[in-house]
Short mmCIF file of C-alpha atoms in Angstrom, two decimals:
data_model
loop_
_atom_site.label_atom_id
_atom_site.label_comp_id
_atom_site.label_asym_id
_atom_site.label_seq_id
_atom_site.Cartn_x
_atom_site.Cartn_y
_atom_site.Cartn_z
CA UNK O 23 293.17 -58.69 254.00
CA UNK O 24 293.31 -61.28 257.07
CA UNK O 25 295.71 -62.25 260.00
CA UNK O 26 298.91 -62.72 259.90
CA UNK O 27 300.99 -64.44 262.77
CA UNK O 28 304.44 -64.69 262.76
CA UNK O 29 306.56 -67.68 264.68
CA UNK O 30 309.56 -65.65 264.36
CA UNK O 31 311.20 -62.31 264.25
CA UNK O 32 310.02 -59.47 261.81
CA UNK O 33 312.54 -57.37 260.80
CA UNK O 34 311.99 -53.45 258.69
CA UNK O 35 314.62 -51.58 257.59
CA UNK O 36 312.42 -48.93 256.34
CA UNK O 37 309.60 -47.34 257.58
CA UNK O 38 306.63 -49.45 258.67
CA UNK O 39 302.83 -47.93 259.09
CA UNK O 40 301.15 -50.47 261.41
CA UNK O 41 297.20 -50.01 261.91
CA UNK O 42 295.77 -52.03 264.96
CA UNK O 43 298.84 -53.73 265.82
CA UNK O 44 298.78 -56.24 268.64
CA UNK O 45 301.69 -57.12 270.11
CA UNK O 46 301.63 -59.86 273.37
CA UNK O 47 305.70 -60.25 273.68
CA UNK O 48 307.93 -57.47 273.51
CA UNK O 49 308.70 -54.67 271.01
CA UNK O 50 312.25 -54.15 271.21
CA UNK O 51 313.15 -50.90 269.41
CA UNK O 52 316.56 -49.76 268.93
CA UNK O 53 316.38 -46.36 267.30
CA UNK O 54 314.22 -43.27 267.70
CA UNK O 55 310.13 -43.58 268.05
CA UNK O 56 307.70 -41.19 267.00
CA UNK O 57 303.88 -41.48 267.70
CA UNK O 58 301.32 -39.08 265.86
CA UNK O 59 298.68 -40.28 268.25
CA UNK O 60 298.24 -41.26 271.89
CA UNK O 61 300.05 -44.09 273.62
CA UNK O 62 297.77 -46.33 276.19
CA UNK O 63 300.05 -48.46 278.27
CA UNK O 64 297.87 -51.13 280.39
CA UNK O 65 300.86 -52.83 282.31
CA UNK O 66 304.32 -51.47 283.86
CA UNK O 67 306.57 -49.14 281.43
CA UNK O 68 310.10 -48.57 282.02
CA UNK O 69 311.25 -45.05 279.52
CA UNK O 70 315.28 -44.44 279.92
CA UNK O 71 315.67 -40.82 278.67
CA UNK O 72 312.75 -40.18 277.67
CA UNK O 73 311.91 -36.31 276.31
CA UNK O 74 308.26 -35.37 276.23
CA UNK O 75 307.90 -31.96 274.34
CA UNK O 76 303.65 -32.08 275.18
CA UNK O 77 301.73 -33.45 277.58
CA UNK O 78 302.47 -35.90 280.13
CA UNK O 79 298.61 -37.06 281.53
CA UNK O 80 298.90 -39.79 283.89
CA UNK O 81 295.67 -41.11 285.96
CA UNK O 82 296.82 -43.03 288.44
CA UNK O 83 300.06 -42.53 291.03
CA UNK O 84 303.45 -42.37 290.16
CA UNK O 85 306.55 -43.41 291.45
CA UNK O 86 309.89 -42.48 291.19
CA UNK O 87 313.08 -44.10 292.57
CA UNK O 88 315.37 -41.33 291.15
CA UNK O 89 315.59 -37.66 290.65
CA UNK O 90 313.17 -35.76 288.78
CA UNK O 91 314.30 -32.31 287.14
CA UNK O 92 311.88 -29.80 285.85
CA UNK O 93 313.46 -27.19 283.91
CA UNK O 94 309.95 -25.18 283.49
CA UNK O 95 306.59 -24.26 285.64
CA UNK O 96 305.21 -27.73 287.63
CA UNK O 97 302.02 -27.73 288.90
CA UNK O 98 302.00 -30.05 291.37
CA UNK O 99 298.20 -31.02 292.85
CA UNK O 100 297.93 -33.21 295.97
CA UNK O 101 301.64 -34.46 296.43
CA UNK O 102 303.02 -36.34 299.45
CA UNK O 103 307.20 -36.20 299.21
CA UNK O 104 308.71 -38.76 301.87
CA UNK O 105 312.26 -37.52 301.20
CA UNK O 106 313.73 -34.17 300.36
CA UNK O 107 312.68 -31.53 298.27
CA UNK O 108 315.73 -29.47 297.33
CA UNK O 109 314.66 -26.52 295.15
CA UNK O 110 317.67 -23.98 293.97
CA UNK O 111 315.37 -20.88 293.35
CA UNK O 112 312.39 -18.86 294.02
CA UNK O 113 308.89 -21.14 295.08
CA UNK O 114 306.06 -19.10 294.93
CA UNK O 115 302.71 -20.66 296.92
CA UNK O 116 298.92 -19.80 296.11
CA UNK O 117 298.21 -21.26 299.29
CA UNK O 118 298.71 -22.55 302.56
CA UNK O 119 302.08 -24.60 303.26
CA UNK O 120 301.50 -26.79 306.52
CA UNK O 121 304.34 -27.65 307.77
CA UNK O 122 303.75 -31.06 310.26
CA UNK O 123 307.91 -31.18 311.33
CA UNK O 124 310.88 -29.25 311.98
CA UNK O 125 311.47 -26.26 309.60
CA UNK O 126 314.69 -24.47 308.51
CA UNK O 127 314.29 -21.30 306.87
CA UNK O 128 317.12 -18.94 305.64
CA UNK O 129 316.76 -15.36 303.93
CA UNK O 130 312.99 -16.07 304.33
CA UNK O 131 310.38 -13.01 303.10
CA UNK O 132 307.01 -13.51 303.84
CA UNK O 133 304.60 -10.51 302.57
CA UNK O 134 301.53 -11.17 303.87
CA UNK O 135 300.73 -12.99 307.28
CA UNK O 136 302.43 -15.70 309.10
CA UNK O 137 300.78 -17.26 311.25
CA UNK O 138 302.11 -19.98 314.32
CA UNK O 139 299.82 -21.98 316.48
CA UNK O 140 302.68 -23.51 318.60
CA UNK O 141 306.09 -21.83 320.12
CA UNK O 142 308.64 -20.25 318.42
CA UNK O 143 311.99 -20.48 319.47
CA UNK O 144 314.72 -17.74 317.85
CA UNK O 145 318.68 -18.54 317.74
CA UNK O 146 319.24 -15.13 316.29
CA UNK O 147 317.67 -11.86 316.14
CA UNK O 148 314.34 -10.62 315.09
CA UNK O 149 314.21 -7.57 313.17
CA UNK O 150 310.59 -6.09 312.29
CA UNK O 151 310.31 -2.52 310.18
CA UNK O 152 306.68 -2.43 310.84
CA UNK O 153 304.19 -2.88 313.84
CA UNK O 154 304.47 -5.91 315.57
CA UNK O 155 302.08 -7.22 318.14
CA UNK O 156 303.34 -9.57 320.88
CA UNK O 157 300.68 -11.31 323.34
CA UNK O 158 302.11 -13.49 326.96
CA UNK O 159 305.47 -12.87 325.17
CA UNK O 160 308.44 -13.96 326.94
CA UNK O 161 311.91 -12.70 326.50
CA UNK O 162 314.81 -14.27 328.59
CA UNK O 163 317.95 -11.90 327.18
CA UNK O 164 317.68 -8.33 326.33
CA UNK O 165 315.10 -6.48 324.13
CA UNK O 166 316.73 -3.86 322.66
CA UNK O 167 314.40 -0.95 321.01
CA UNK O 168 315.87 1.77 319.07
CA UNK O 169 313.15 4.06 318.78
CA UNK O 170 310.09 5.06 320.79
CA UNK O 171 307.81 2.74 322.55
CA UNK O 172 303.99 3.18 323.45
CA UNK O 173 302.32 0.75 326.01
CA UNK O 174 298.41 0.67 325.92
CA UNK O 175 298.21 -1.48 329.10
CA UNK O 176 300.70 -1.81 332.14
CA UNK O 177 304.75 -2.90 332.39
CA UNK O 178 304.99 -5.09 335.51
CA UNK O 179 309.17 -5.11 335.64
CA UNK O 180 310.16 -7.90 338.16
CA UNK O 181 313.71 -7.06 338.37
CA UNK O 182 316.16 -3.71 338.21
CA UNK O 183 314.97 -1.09 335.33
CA UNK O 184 317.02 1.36 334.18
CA UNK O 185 315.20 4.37 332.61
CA UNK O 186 317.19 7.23 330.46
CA UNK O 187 315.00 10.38 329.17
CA UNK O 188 311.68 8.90 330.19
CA UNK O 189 308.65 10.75 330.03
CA UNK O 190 305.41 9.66 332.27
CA UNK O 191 302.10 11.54 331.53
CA UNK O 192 299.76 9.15 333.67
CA UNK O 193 300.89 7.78 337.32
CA UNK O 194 303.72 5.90 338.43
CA UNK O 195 302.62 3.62 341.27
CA UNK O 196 305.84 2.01 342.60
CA UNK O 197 305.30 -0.89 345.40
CA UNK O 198 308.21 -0.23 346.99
CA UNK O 199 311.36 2.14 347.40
CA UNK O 200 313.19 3.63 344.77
CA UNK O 201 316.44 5.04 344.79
CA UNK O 202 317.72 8.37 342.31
CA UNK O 203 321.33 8.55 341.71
CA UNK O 204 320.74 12.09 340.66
CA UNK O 205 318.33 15.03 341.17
CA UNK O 206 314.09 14.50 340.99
CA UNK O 207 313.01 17.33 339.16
CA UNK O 208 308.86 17.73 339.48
CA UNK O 209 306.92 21.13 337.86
CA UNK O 210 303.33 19.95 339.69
CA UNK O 211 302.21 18.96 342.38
CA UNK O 212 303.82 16.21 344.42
CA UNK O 213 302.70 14.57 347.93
CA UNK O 214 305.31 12.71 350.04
CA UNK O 215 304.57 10.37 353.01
CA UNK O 216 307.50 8.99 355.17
CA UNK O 217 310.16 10.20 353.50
CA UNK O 218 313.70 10.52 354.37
CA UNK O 219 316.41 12.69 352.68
CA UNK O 220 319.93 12.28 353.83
CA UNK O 221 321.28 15.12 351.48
CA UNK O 222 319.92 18.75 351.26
CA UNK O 223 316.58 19.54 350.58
CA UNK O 224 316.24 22.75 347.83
CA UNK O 225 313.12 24.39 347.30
CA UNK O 226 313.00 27.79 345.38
CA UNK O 227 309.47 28.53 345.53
CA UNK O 228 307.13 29.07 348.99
CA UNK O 229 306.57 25.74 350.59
#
């Protein structure tokens, strides 16, 4: 019914029930643990394969000079990873992923908006299957556009244009000369000043 302190080594070889237990050395176990309550640790811990089948609540910051694997759903609030984080499947975000580096992306599907304060620089193509909107865009190579294409403002073209099948219902106000490999077909009314025609002129209606 009082104290007992031991100079020496206590050893069980059954099962021991211990009710507020202090221990101030160490408590060298060398078979399985279980605890039907919680376990407050005050100091440093060092677990070597350690399974936790509930609840793993810790309070302050953790640190971790291996790998850890989850197998299940990780909620993760607040984290700062210094290294890599390799993930093998899907990642699903609730929220905004700001990126502060360099980013790789491969077979990336984004369904909602993405959204880039800074440049963008492409090694490969871009393919979009819905509306896209481009402002002060700047294309170096070729833009190649498979179907049709509406322009709301106008196309300044600083170098050669090649147009095939192209259908103007407003005004085309060209700067300078233009040359037609082939025959200039109009069904209105056209006005011509200084012009020179070094082939024949056909007109099959009164002039």
């Amino acid at each position: 019914s009082d104290a007992v302190t031991l100079s020496d080594n206590l050893s069980v070889a059954g099962t021991t029930t211990l009710d507020n237990t202090t221990i101030t050395g160490i408590l060298a176990v060398s078979d399985a643990v279980t605890l039907s309550d919680n376990l407050s640790v005050a100091g440093t811990t060092s677990l070597d394969n350690t399974t936790i089948t509930g609840t793993l609540a810790v309070s302050d910051a953790v640190t971790l000079s291996d790998n850890l694997s989850v197998a299940g759903t990780t909620t993760l609030d607040n984290t700062s990873i210094t290294g890599t984080l390799s993930v093998t499947d899907a990642v699903t975000l609730s929220d905004n992923l700001s990126v502060a580096g360099t980013t790789s992306l491969d077979n990336t599907s984004i369904t909602g908006t993405l959204s880039v304060a800074d440049a963008v620089t492409l090694s490969d193509n871009l393919s979009v299957a819905g509306t896209t909107l481009l402002d002060n865009t700047s294309i170096t190579g070729t833009l190649a556009v498979s179907d049709a294409v509406t322009l709301s403002d106008n196309l300044s073209v600083a170098g050669t244009t090649s147009l095939d099948n192209t259908t103007i219902s407003g005004t085309l106000s060209v700067a300078n000369a233009v040359t037609l490999s082939d025959n200039l077909s109009v069904a209105g009314t056209t006005s011509l000043d200084n012009t020179s025609i070094t082939g024949t002129l056909s007109v099959a209606d009164a002039v």
